[in-house]
Amino acid sequence: MCGIVGYIGNEDARDILLKGLTNLEYRGYDSAGIALLNADGIHVFKEKGRIAVLKKTVDPAVHATLGIGHTRWATHGEPNQRNAHPHQSASGRFTLVHNGVIENYNQLKADYLADVILKSETDTEVVVQLIETFANEGLSTEAALRKTLQLLDGSYAIALLDTEDKDTLYVAKNKSPLLIGIGNGFNVVASDATAMIQQTKRYVELMDEEVVVLKKDSYTIMDLDGSTKIRQPYTVSFDAHDTEKGAYPHYMLKEIDEQPAVMRRLLQEYGGSDGTVTLDPAITRAINDADRIYIIACGTSYHAGLVGRHLLETIAGIPTEVHISSEFSYNMPLLSQKPLFIFISQSGETADSRAVLVKVKKLGYPTLTMTNVEGSTLYREADYRMLLFAGPEIAVASTKAYTAMIAVFSFMAVAAAQKKGVKPSFNLLHELSIAAQGMEQMIDEKALLKEVAREYLSITRNAFYIGRALDYYVCMEAALKLKEVSYIQAEGFAGGELKHGTIALIEDGTPVFAFATQQKVNNNIRSNVEEVAARGAHTCIISMDGVTNHADDRIVLPNVHPALAPLVCAVPLQLIAYYAALQNECDVDKPRNLAKSVTVE
Ligand code: M6R
């Protein structure tokens, strides 16, 4: 959701900014723009729609070594050229891009900008106009920026240019993500490191309510009162190659294929040489000290959390609840005496989850974030952190992060059991490597899965997934994946629930996929399949070799430990969704209305 880039150095900023914005496309946006500052003054180009449209309108004759860029996901004001960023102050002296939401912008308009004619409907424009108002009163740009920020309620990541200072890029952050990238003779600004990974691998984290005065060879971080802070850069663990599609037609397909490799990486990161799991002892202690774990997440991460609960309860014996962040935030259940909160977030930036993190931290409870993005907000703000090591996930539909989350929960559960002296009933490291092989086998079944998508999903407007126990959680993820990339209405149900209402929707030809990997409920789910088949459903059973399979099951998964079955189920559910999206000619990597990083509540 919204992305920011900035560059100050010696190279031509235009191409660097456009490339940076292209790298941020995955976050979701509906308009884009850049501003270039050179000896002739400021040059702003912005357009509704894709960056490809913007590229056509940027004047190739304009060269500058300082500039900012933005992708906007509309919140205040419709997505059009006028509301696109950058926004400019009344005189044109200041140009600004902003992510986040300024909650009190109407009040600020009334209090300070009664005489200013605003050109857009955005909350952002108020910020740039305020900066100019205070600069006109005699404040330096830095002081005017800090004074403005002190008045803002809400979230912001800001990059600002001043036509009267062509050697400086001003930056500020509160709640919305923003990093400074450090180069040799240049510096950059980016919403996340993938945006500017072609330029540098060294980044400096910014904390809330910080301002940065960025020159091409220095950065000065300060708080809103102007006191400076020293912070060293860190090096990100991926490079430009990891963010490229290579020969793949879509990131989603590439990321599905990467899953076995991610499992193996996790085995290296969390597996000990003696066959045990190695986790930061402080994390294991925090888990075992808790009388109840609360997993907080959204979307696909929530679905991974449901599997995580099963693993924590069955392997480590720790009572665990899973909650949707946006619900938990405003409808908190009665908590146990010694809770531990685990936040799961691929991006580490999800605003709904962060809202809960802030609340429970205020209540003094311990927090742990499981994320794919080192240095992200949720990563930084939690007491403990575990990385997913999945590499950058660019497609909006989460795939490899989902399976990495499940695997990390299995390490967490086994480490907690080990520490308590409870011997897990299976060897996790061995079973995970078998699961990785199983995922690989399913990845090799693309032709079959494409055919299944054609046979079941080419002419339908809806589909159902049914399962029981762990398979039910898999079904919820399968339905979300299908909806978000193919726009087919899909629901995931507990097999036993169908007869309590939903079976009324089954008619001739309705596609019903049944996951049947769990021995203990195999007969029950097969009865549910019979029930829908008797009412005309077009059924597709996905079972597990040697455990639940029958001769005529459509898809038979390789045999893996039942607790890890969701890992292997993930591949067909993702590939079926992928091929259904292709059939429907959808924008697979950037589905409509969605954003990768959901940074507003
Ligand atoms: O970055 P997060 O894991 O916190 O994101 C949570 C959801 O927004 C995300 O999983 C979303 O549901 C994906 N589009 C699913 O593919």
Coordinates of C-alpha atoms and ligand atoms in Angstrom, one line a residue:
M1 CA 0.0 0.0 0.0
C2 CA 1.6 3.3 -1.1
G3 CA 5.3 3.3 -1.7
I4 CA 8.0 5.9 -1.4
V5 CA 11.4 6.2 -3.0
G6 CA 14.0 9.0 -3.0
Y7 CA 17.5 9.5 -4.3
I8 CA 20.2 12.1 -3.7
G9 CA 23.6 11.6 -5.3
N10 CA 25.4 12.0 -8.6
E11 CA 23.5 9.7 -11.0
D12 CA 20.4 10.5 -13.0
A13 CA 17.6 10.2 -10.4
R14 CA 14.8 9.7 -12.9
D15 CA 15.6 6.1 -13.9
I16 CA 16.5 5.2 -10.4
L17 CA 13.2 6.4 -9.1
L18 CA 11.2 4.8 -11.8
K19 CA 13.0 1.5 -11.2
G20 CA 12.4 1.9 -7.5
L21 CA 8.7 2.5 -8.0
T22 CA 8.5 -0.5 -10.3
N23 CA 10.0 -2.6 -7.5
L24 CA 7.3 -1.3 -5.2
E25 CA 4.5 -2.1 -7.6
Y26 CA 3.8 -5.3 -5.7
R27 CA 2.6 -3.4 -2.7
G28 CA -0.5 -2.3 -4.6
Y29 CA -1.3 1.2 -5.9
D30 CA -3.6 3.1 -8.2
S31 CA -1.5 6.2 -9.3
A32 CA 2.1 7.1 -9.3
G33 CA 4.4 10.1 -9.6
I34 CA 7.9 11.5 -9.3
A35 CA 9.5 14.9 -8.7
L36 CA 12.9 15.9 -9.9
L37 CA 14.8 18.8 -8.6
N38 CA 17.6 20.4 -10.7
A39 CA 19.1 23.8 -11.4
D40 CA 16.0 24.7 -13.5
G41 CA 13.7 24.0 -10.6
I42 CA 11.2 21.3 -9.7
H43 CA 9.6 19.0 -12.3
V44 CA 6.6 17.0 -11.2
F45 CA 5.1 14.1 -13.2
K46 CA 2.2 12.1 -12.0
E47 CA -0.5 9.9 -13.5
K48 CA -3.4 7.7 -12.6
G49 CA -2.8 4.0 -13.2
R50 CA 0.3 1.9 -13.7
I51 CA 3.9 3.1 -13.6
A52 CA 4.1 2.2 -17.3
V53 CA 1.7 5.1 -17.9
L54 CA 3.8 7.4 -15.7
K55 CA 7.0 6.5 -17.6
K56 CA 5.5 7.7 -20.9
T57 CA 4.8 11.1 -19.4
V58 CA 8.1 11.8 -17.7
D59 CA 10.0 14.2 -19.9
P60 CA 13.3 12.4 -20.9
A61 CA 15.0 15.7 -21.3
V62 CA 14.7 16.4 -17.5
H63 CA 17.9 15.3 -15.7
A64 CA 18.4 15.7 -12.0
T65 CA 20.5 14.1 -9.2
L66 CA 17.8 14.6 -6.6
G67 CA 14.2 13.3 -6.6
I68 CA 11.4 11.6 -4.9
G69 CA 8.7 9.1 -6.1
H70 CA 5.5 7.6 -4.9
T71 CA 2.9 5.0 -5.6
R72 CA -0.5 5.8 -4.1
W73 CA -3.2 3.5 -2.9
A74 CA -6.1 5.9 -2.5
T75 CA -7.5 6.6 1.0
H76 CA -8.6 10.3 0.9
G77 CA -9.8 11.3 -2.5
E78 CA -10.4 9.1 -5.5
P79 CA -7.5 7.7 -7.5
N80 CA -6.9 10.4 -10.1
Q81 CA -4.1 12.6 -11.4
R82 CA -4.9 15.5 -9.1
N83 CA -4.8 13.4 -6.0
A84 CA -1.7 11.5 -7.0
H85 CA 1.6 12.4 -5.2
P86 CA 3.9 14.4 -5.2
H87 CA 1.9 17.3 -3.8
Q88 CA 3.2 20.9 -3.8
S89 CA 2.8 23.9 -1.6
A90 CA 1.0 27.0 -2.8
S91 CA 4.2 28.7 -4.1
G92 CA 5.7 25.5 -5.5
R93 CA 8.7 25.8 -3.1
F94 CA 8.0 22.5 -1.3
T95 CA 7.2 19.1 -2.9
L96 CA 6.2 16.1 -0.8
V97 CA 5.2 12.5 -1.0
H98 CA 3.5 10.8 1.9
N99 CA 2.3 7.3 3.0
G100 CA -0.1 6.9 5.9
V101 CA -3.2 8.8 7.1
I102 CA -3.3 12.2 8.7
E103 CA -6.4 11.8 10.9
N104 CA -6.7 15.5 12.0
Y105 CA -6.2 17.0 8.5
N106 CA -9.6 18.7 8.5
Q107 CA -8.9 20.4 11.8
L108 CA -5.4 21.5 10.7
K109 CA -6.9 22.9 7.5
A110 CA -9.4 24.9 9.6
D111 CA -6.8 26.0 12.1
Y112 CA -3.9 27.0 9.8
L113 CA -4.8 27.0 6.2
A114 CA -8.1 28.9 5.9
D115 CA -6.5 31.2 3.3
V116 CA -4.9 28.5 1.2
I117 CA -6.7 27.0 -1.8
L118 CA -6.0 23.3 -1.7
K119 CA -5.6 21.6 -5.1
S120 CA -6.4 18.0 -4.1
E121 CA -8.8 16.1 -1.8
T122 CA -5.9 14.5 0.0
D123 CA -4.9 14.6 3.7
T124 CA -1.3 14.8 2.4
E125 CA -1.6 18.2 0.8
V126 CA -2.3 19.7 4.2
V127 CA 1.2 18.6 5.3
V128 CA 3.0 20.3 2.5
Q129 CA 1.0 23.5 2.9
L130 CA 1.7 23.6 6.6
I131 CA 5.4 23.3 6.0
E132 CA 5.3 26.3 3.7
T133 CA 3.1 28.3 6.1
F134 CA 5.7 27.8 8.9
A135 CA 8.7 28.4 6.5
N136 CA 7.0 31.7 5.5
E137 CA 7.0 32.6 9.2
G138 CA 10.8 32.4 9.1
L139 CA 11.5 28.8 10.2
S140 CA 14.2 26.8 8.4
T141 CA 12.8 23.9 6.4
E142 CA 13.9 21.4 8.9
A143 CA 12.2 23.4 11.8
A144 CA 9.1 23.9 9.7
L145 CA 8.9 20.2 9.0
R146 CA 9.4 19.3 12.6
K147 CA 6.8 21.8 13.7
T148 CA 4.3 20.4 11.2
L149 CA 4.9 16.9 12.3
Q150 CA 4.3 17.8 15.9
L151 CA 0.8 18.8 14.9
L152 CA -0.1 15.7 13.0
D153 CA -2.2 12.9 14.4
G154 CA -1.9 9.6 12.5
S155 CA 0.7 7.9 10.5
Y156 CA 3.2 9.2 8.0
A157 CA 6.3 8.3 6.0
I158 CA 7.4 11.5 4.2
A159 CA 10.0 12.6 1.7
L160 CA 10.2 16.3 1.0
L161 CA 12.1 18.6 -1.5
D162 CA 12.7 22.3 -1.1
T163 CA 13.5 24.3 -4.3
E164 CA 15.6 26.6 -2.1
D165 CA 18.0 23.8 -1.0
K166 CA 19.0 21.6 -3.9
D167 CA 21.4 19.5 -1.8
T168 CA 19.0 18.0 0.7
L169 CA 16.2 15.5 0.9
Y170 CA 14.1 15.7 4.0
V171 CA 12.5 12.5 5.4
A172 CA 10.2 11.7 8.3
K173 CA 8.5 8.7 9.7
N174 CA 5.8 7.7 12.2
K175 CA 4.0 4.3 12.1
S176 CA 4.3 4.0 8.3
P177 CA 7.5 2.1 7.1
L178 CA 10.5 4.0 5.7
L179 CA 14.2 3.2 5.4
I180 CA 17.3 5.2 4.5
G181 CA 19.6 3.3 2.1
I182 CA 23.3 4.1 2.3
G183 CA 25.5 4.2 -0.8
N184 CA 28.9 5.5 -1.8
G185 CA 28.4 9.1 -2.7
F186 CA 24.6 8.7 -2.7
N187 CA 21.8 7.9 -0.4
V188 CA 18.3 6.7 -1.0
V189 CA 14.9 6.5 0.7
A190 CA 12.6 3.6 0.4
S191 CA 9.5 2.1 1.9
D192 CA 11.3 -1.2 1.9
A193 CA 14.6 -2.5 0.9
T194 CA 13.4 -4.3 -2.2
A195 CA 12.7 -0.9 -3.8
M196 CA 16.3 0.2 -3.9
I197 CA 18.1 -3.1 -3.7
Q198 CA 19.7 -2.4 -7.1
Q199 CA 21.4 0.6 -5.5
T200 CA 22.4 -0.7 -2.1
K201 CA 22.1 -3.5 0.5
R202 CA 22.9 -1.2 3.5
Y203 CA 19.9 0.4 5.3
V204 CA 19.3 2.5 8.4
E205 CA 16.0 1.8 10.3
L206 CA 13.9 4.8 11.3
M207 CA 11.9 4.9 14.4
D208 CA 8.6 6.6 14.9
E209 CA 8.6 10.4 15.1
E210 CA 12.0 10.7 13.6
V211 CA 13.2 13.2 10.9
V212 CA 16.2 12.7 8.7
V213 CA 18.2 15.4 6.9
L214 CA 19.7 13.5 4.0
K215 CA 22.6 14.7 1.9
K216 CA 24.4 12.6 -0.8
D217 CA 27.1 11.7 1.6
S218 CA 25.6 12.0 5.1
Y219 CA 22.4 11.4 7.1
T220 CA 21.4 13.1 10.3
I221 CA 18.6 11.5 12.3
M222 CA 16.8 13.6 14.9
D223 CA 13.6 13.5 16.9
L224 CA 10.8 16.0 16.6
D225 CA 12.6 18.3 19.0
G226 CA 15.7 18.4 16.9
S227 CA 17.9 16.3 19.1
T228 CA 20.2 14.2 17.0
K229 CA 20.5 10.4 17.2
I230 CA 23.3 8.1 16.0
R231 CA 22.3 4.8 14.2
Q232 CA 24.4 2.5 12.1
P233 CA 23.3 0.8 8.9
Y234 CA 22.6 -3.0 8.7
T235 CA 23.0 -5.1 5.6
V236 CA 20.0 -6.9 4.2
S237 CA 20.3 -10.6 3.5
F238 CA 19.0 -10.7 0.0
D239 CA 20.1 -9.1 -3.3
A240 CA 18.7 -7.8 -6.5
H241 CA 18.5 -11.3 -8.0
D242 CA 16.1 -12.4 -5.3
T243 CA 13.6 -9.8 -6.4
E244 CA 13.6 -10.7 -10.0
K245 CA 11.2 -12.9 -11.9
G246 CA 13.9 -14.5 -14.1
A247 CA 12.3 -16.8 -16.6
Y248 CA 9.0 -17.1 -14.7
P249 CA 5.9 -15.5 -16.2
H250 CA 4.7 -14.5 -12.7
Y251 CA 6.2 -14.0 -9.3
M252 CA 3.4 -16.1 -7.8
L253 CA 4.6 -19.1 -9.8
K254 CA 8.2 -18.5 -8.9
E255 CA 7.4 -18.2 -5.3
I256 CA 5.3 -21.4 -5.3
D257 CA 8.3 -23.2 -6.8
E258 CA 10.7 -21.8 -4.2
Q259 CA 8.9 -23.4 -1.3
P260 CA 10.9 -26.6 -1.0
A261 CA 14.1 -24.5 -1.0
V262 CA 12.6 -22.3 1.7
M263 CA 11.9 -25.4 3.8
R264 CA 15.6 -26.4 3.4
R265 CA 16.8 -23.0 4.4
L266 CA 14.6 -23.1 7.5
L267 CA 16.1 -26.5 8.4
Q268 CA 19.5 -24.9 8.2
E269 CA 18.5 -21.9 10.2
Y270 CA 16.5 -23.7 13.0
G271 CA 17.8 -27.2 12.8
G272 CA 20.7 -28.2 15.1
S273 CA 23.5 -30.6 14.0
D274 CA 22.5 -33.1 16.7
G275 CA 18.9 -33.4 15.2
T276 CA 17.4 -31.1 17.7
V277 CA 15.8 -27.6 17.1
T278 CA 17.9 -24.6 17.9
L279 CA 16.0 -21.5 18.9
D280 CA 17.1 -18.4 20.8
P281 CA 16.8 -19.7 24.4
A282 CA 15.0 -16.4 25.4
I283 CA 12.2 -17.3 22.9
T284 CA 11.9 -20.8 24.2
R285 CA 11.7 -19.5 27.7
A286 CA 9.1 -16.9 26.8
I287 CA 7.0 -19.6 25.2
N288 CA 7.2 -22.0 28.1
D289 CA 6.6 -19.2 30.7
A290 CA 3.3 -18.4 29.0
D291 CA 0.1 -20.0 30.3
R292 CA -1.6 -19.3 27.0
I293 CA -0.4 -18.1 23.6
Y294 CA -2.4 -15.6 21.5
I295 CA -1.6 -15.7 17.9
I296 CA -2.6 -12.5 16.1
A297 CA -2.6 -12.2 12.3
C298 CA -4.6 -11.4 9.2
G299 CA -5.5 -13.2 5.9
T300 CA -3.1 -15.9 4.9
S301 CA -1.0 -15.4 8.0
Y302 CA -4.1 -16.0 10.1
H303 CA -4.6 -19.3 8.3
A304 CA -1.0 -20.3 9.0
G305 CA -1.7 -19.3 12.7
L306 CA -4.5 -21.9 12.8
V307 CA -2.1 -24.6 11.8
G308 CA 0.4 -23.1 14.3
R309 CA -2.1 -23.5 17.1
H310 CA -2.5 -27.2 16.4
L311 CA 1.3 -27.6 16.4
L312 CA 1.8 -25.7 19.7
E313 CA -1.0 -27.5 21.4
T314 CA -0.3 -31.0 20.2
I315 CA 3.5 -30.9 20.3
A316 CA 4.3 -28.5 23.2
G317 CA 1.0 -28.8 25.1
I318 CA 0.6 -25.0 25.3
P319 CA -3.0 -23.7 25.2
T320 CA -3.2 -21.4 22.1
E321 CA -5.8 -19.1 20.6
V322 CA -5.7 -17.6 17.2
H323 CA -7.3 -14.2 16.5
I324 CA -7.9 -11.9 13.5
S325 CA -6.0 -8.7 14.3
S326 CA -8.7 -6.3 13.3
E327 CA -11.2 -8.1 15.5
F328 CA -8.9 -8.6 18.5
S329 CA -8.0 -4.9 18.5
Y330 CA -11.5 -3.7 19.3
N331 CA -13.0 -6.9 20.9
M332 CA -10.3 -8.3 23.1
P333 CA -11.3 -11.5 24.9
L334 CA -10.6 -12.1 28.6
L335 CA -6.9 -12.8 28.7
S336 CA -5.1 -15.4 30.8
Q337 CA -2.7 -14.6 33.6
K338 CA 0.5 -15.0 31.7
P339 CA -0.1 -14.6 28.0
L340 CA 2.4 -14.5 25.2
F341 CA 1.4 -12.7 22.0
I342 CA 2.7 -14.0 18.7
F343 CA 2.2 -11.7 15.7
I344 CA 2.5 -13.4 12.3
S345 CA 3.1 -11.1 9.3
Q346 CA 4.9 -11.7 6.1
S347 CA 5.4 -8.0 5.6
G348 CA 5.8 -7.1 9.2
E349 CA 3.9 -3.9 8.4
T350 CA 0.3 -4.8 8.7
A351 CA -1.5 -2.0 10.5
D352 CA -4.2 -4.1 12.0
S353 CA -1.6 -6.3 13.6
R354 CA 0.5 -3.4 14.7
A355 CA -2.5 -1.8 16.5
V356 CA -2.8 -4.9 18.6
L357 CA 0.9 -5.0 19.3
V358 CA 0.8 -1.4 20.5
K359 CA -2.1 -2.2 22.8
V360 CA -0.8 -5.3 24.4
K361 CA 2.7 -3.8 24.9
K362 CA 1.0 -1.0 26.8
L363 CA -0.6 -3.7 29.0
G364 CA 2.9 -5.0 29.6
Y365 CA 2.6 -8.4 27.9
P366 CA 5.5 -10.1 26.1
T367 CA 5.4 -10.1 22.3
L368 CA 7.0 -12.1 19.6
T369 CA 6.9 -11.3 15.9
M370 CA 7.2 -14.0 13.2
T371 CA 8.0 -12.2 9.9
N372 CA 9.7 -12.4 6.6
V373 CA 11.0 -8.8 6.7
E374 CA 13.9 -8.0 9.0
G375 CA 13.8 -4.5 10.3
S376 CA 10.0 -4.1 9.6
T377 CA 7.8 -2.4 12.1
L378 CA 6.5 -5.5 13.8
Y379 CA 10.0 -7.0 13.8
R380 CA 11.4 -4.0 15.6
E381 CA 8.7 -3.4 18.0
A382 CA 8.2 -6.9 19.5
D383 CA 10.2 -8.2 22.4
Y384 CA 11.2 -11.3 20.4
R385 CA 11.4 -12.1 16.7
M386 CA 11.7 -15.1 14.4
L387 CA 12.4 -14.8 10.7
L388 CA 10.8 -16.8 8.0
F389 CA 13.8 -16.8 5.7
A390 CA 11.5 -17.1 2.7
G391 CA 13.3 -14.4 0.6
P392 CA 11.4 -11.4 -0.8
E393 CA 7.7 -12.3 -1.6
I394 CA 6.6 -10.0 -4.4
A395 CA 3.3 -11.5 -5.6
V396 CA 0.4 -10.0 -3.6
A397 CA -0.9 -13.6 -2.9
S398 CA 1.2 -15.0 -0.1
T399 CA 2.5 -18.5 -0.9
K400 CA 6.0 -19.3 0.3
A401 CA 5.6 -17.1 3.4
Y402 CA 2.5 -19.1 4.4
T403 CA 4.4 -22.4 4.3
A404 CA 7.4 -20.9 6.0
M405 CA 5.1 -19.7 8.8
I406 CA 3.8 -23.2 9.4
A407 CA 7.3 -24.6 9.4
V408 CA 8.5 -22.0 11.9
F409 CA 5.6 -22.9 14.2
S410 CA 6.7 -26.5 14.0
F411 CA 10.3 -25.5 15.1
M412 CA 8.8 -23.3 17.9
A413 CA 6.6 -26.1 19.2
V414 CA 9.4 -28.7 19.1
A415 CA 11.8 -26.3 20.8
A416 CA 9.3 -25.6 23.6
A417 CA 8.7 -29.4 24.0
Q418 CA 12.4 -30.1 24.1
K419 CA 13.0 -27.5 26.8
K420 CA 10.2 -29.0 28.9
G421 CA 11.8 -32.4 28.6
V422 CA 8.9 -33.7 26.5
K423 CA 10.0 -35.9 23.6
P424 CA 8.0 -35.0 20.5
S425 CA 6.4 -38.1 19.0
F426 CA 8.2 -37.6 15.7
N427 CA 11.6 -36.3 14.4
L428 CA 10.8 -32.9 13.1
L429 CA 13.9 -32.3 11.1
H430 CA 13.5 -35.6 9.3
E431 CA 9.8 -35.2 8.7
L432 CA 10.3 -31.6 7.4
S433 CA 12.8 -32.7 4.9
I434 CA 10.3 -35.4 3.7
A435 CA 7.6 -32.7 3.5
A436 CA 10.0 -30.5 1.4
Q437 CA 10.4 -33.4 -1.0
G438 CA 6.6 -33.9 -1.1
M439 CA 6.2 -30.2 -2.0
E440 CA 8.7 -30.7 -4.8
Q441 CA 6.7 -33.7 -6.1
M442 CA 3.5 -31.6 -6.2
I443 CA 5.4 -28.8 -7.9
D444 CA 6.2 -31.3 -10.6
E445 CA 2.4 -32.0 -11.0
K446 CA 1.7 -28.7 -12.7
A447 CA 0.1 -30.4 -15.8
L448 CA -2.3 -32.2 -13.6
L449 CA -3.2 -29.2 -11.5
K450 CA -3.6 -27.0 -14.6
E451 CA -6.0 -29.7 -15.9
V452 CA -7.9 -29.7 -12.6
A453 CA -8.3 -25.9 -12.7
R454 CA -9.6 -26.2 -16.3
E455 CA -12.0 -29.0 -15.5
Y456 CA -13.4 -27.6 -12.3
L457 CA -13.0 -23.8 -12.5
S458 CA -13.2 -22.6 -16.1
I459 CA -16.9 -21.8 -16.2
T460 CA -17.9 -21.4 -12.6
R461 CA -18.5 -18.3 -10.6
N462 CA -18.1 -20.1 -7.2
A463 CA -16.3 -23.0 -5.6
F464 CA -16.2 -24.7 -2.2
Y465 CA -13.4 -26.3 -0.3
I466 CA -14.2 -28.7 2.5
G467 CA -12.0 -30.4 5.1
R468 CA -11.8 -31.5 8.7
A469 CA -9.2 -30.9 11.4
L470 CA -6.0 -29.5 9.9
D471 CA -7.6 -29.9 6.4
Y472 CA -10.2 -27.3 7.4
Y473 CA -7.6 -24.7 7.9
V474 CA -6.0 -25.6 4.6
C475 CA -9.5 -25.1 3.0
M476 CA -9.7 -21.6 4.4
E477 CA -6.4 -20.8 2.8
A478 CA -7.4 -22.5 -0.5
A479 CA -10.5 -20.4 -0.7
L480 CA -8.7 -17.2 0.0
K481 CA -6.1 -17.9 -2.6
L482 CA -8.7 -18.7 -5.2
K483 CA -10.8 -15.6 -4.5
E484 CA -7.9 -13.2 -4.4
V485 CA -6.2 -14.2 -7.6
S486 CA -9.0 -15.6 -9.8
Y487 CA -12.0 -13.6 -8.4
I488 CA -14.0 -16.8 -8.2
Q489 CA -16.3 -16.7 -5.1
A490 CA -14.9 -19.4 -2.9
E491 CA -15.5 -20.6 0.7
G492 CA -13.6 -23.0 2.9
F493 CA -15.8 -25.0 5.2
A494 CA -15.4 -27.5 8.0
G495 CA -16.9 -30.6 6.3
G496 CA -19.3 -31.2 9.2
E497 CA -20.7 -27.6 8.9
L498 CA -22.1 -28.0 5.4
K499 CA -25.3 -29.6 6.4
H500 CA -26.0 -26.7 8.8
G501 CA -26.7 -24.3 6.0
T502 CA -24.2 -24.1 3.2
I503 CA -25.2 -27.3 1.5
A504 CA -28.2 -25.3 0.2
L505 CA -25.9 -23.7 -2.3
I506 CA -24.8 -26.9 -3.9
E507 CA -26.4 -27.5 -7.3
D508 CA -25.5 -29.3 -10.5
G509 CA -21.9 -28.8 -11.3
T510 CA -20.9 -26.8 -8.2
P511 CA -17.1 -27.5 -7.8
V512 CA -16.3 -28.9 -4.3
F513 CA -12.7 -29.7 -3.5
A514 CA -12.3 -31.9 -0.5
F515 CA -8.9 -32.2 1.3
A516 CA -8.7 -35.6 3.0
T517 CA -5.2 -36.0 4.5
Q518 CA -6.1 -36.7 8.1
Q519 CA -6.7 -40.4 8.9
K520 CA -8.8 -39.8 11.9
V521 CA -11.5 -37.9 10.0
N522 CA -11.1 -39.6 6.6
N523 CA -14.4 -41.5 6.8
N524 CA -16.2 -38.3 7.9
I525 CA -15.0 -36.1 5.1
R526 CA -15.7 -38.8 2.6
S527 CA -19.3 -38.9 3.8
N528 CA -19.5 -35.1 3.3
V529 CA -18.2 -35.6 -0.2
E530 CA -21.0 -38.2 -0.8
E531 CA -23.5 -35.7 0.6
V532 CA -22.6 -32.9 -1.9
A533 CA -22.1 -35.3 -4.8
A534 CA -25.6 -36.6 -4.2
R535 CA -26.8 -33.0 -4.8
G536 CA -24.9 -32.6 -8.0
A537 CA -21.6 -31.2 -6.9
H538 CA -18.6 -31.8 -9.1
T539 CA -16.2 -33.2 -6.5
C540 CA -12.4 -33.4 -6.4
I541 CA -10.8 -35.3 -3.6
I542 CA -7.2 -34.4 -2.6
S543 CA -6.0 -37.3 -0.4
M544 CA -2.7 -38.6 0.9
D545 CA -0.9 -41.6 -0.4
G546 CA -0.9 -44.6 1.8
V547 CA -3.0 -42.9 4.5
T548 CA -6.3 -41.7 3.2
N549 CA -6.3 -42.4 -0.6
H550 CA -8.8 -44.3 -2.6
A551 CA -8.3 -45.5 -6.1
D552 CA -10.3 -42.8 -7.8
D553 CA -9.1 -39.7 -5.9
R554 CA -8.3 -36.9 -8.3
I555 CA -5.1 -35.7 -6.6
V556 CA -3.0 -37.9 -4.3
L557 CA -0.4 -36.1 -2.3
P558 CA 2.9 -37.8 -1.3
N559 CA 2.9 -39.3 2.2
V560 CA 4.1 -36.9 4.9
H561 CA 3.6 -36.7 8.6
P562 CA 0.0 -35.7 9.2
A563 CA 1.0 -32.6 11.3
L564 CA 2.9 -31.3 8.3
A565 CA 0.3 -32.2 5.7
P566 CA -0.7 -28.5 5.3
L567 CA 2.7 -27.9 3.8
V568 CA 2.2 -30.3 1.0
C569 CA -1.5 -29.3 0.5
A570 CA -0.4 -25.8 0.0
V571 CA 1.2 -26.5 -3.4
P572 CA -2.0 -27.8 -5.1
L573 CA -4.2 -25.2 -3.6
Q574 CA -1.8 -22.5 -4.7
L575 CA -1.3 -23.9 -8.2
I576 CA -5.0 -24.5 -8.8
A577 CA -5.7 -20.9 -7.8
Y578 CA -2.8 -19.7 -10.1
Y579 CA -4.1 -21.6 -13.1
A580 CA -7.7 -20.5 -12.4
A581 CA -6.4 -16.9 -12.4
L582 CA -4.7 -17.4 -15.7
Q583 CA -7.9 -18.9 -17.2
N584 CA -9.8 -15.8 -16.0
E585 CA -7.1 -13.6 -17.5
C586 CA -6.5 -11.9 -14.1
D587 CA -3.5 -9.9 -13.1
V588 CA -2.0 -12.8 -11.1
D589 CA 0.7 -10.9 -9.2
K590 CA -1.3 -7.7 -8.6
P591 CA -5.0 -8.6 -8.1
R592 CA -7.4 -5.8 -8.2
N593 CA -8.1 -3.7 -5.1
L594 CA -5.4 -5.6 -3.1
A595 CA -2.1 -4.4 -1.6
K596 CA 0.9 -6.5 -0.5
S597 CA 1.6 -4.4 2.5
V598 CA -1.6 -3.3 4.2
T599 CA -0.4 -0.3 6.2
V600 CA -3.8 1.2 7.0
E601 CA -6.3 -0.1 9.5
Ligands
M6R1 O1 2.0 -9.1 5.7 P1 0.9 -9.9 6.4 O2 1.3 -11.3 6.5 O3 0.6 -9.3 7.8 O4 -0.4 -9.8 5.5 C1 -1.6 -10.3 6.0 C2 -2.6 -10.4 4.8 O5 -2.8 -9.1 4.3 C3 -2.1 -11.3 3.7 O6 -1.8 -12.5 4.2 C4 -3.2 -11.3 2.6 O7 -4.3 -12.0 3.1 C5 -2.6 -12.0 1.4 N1 -3.0 -11.2 0.2 C6 -3.0 -13.4 1.1 O8 -2.5 -13.9 0.0

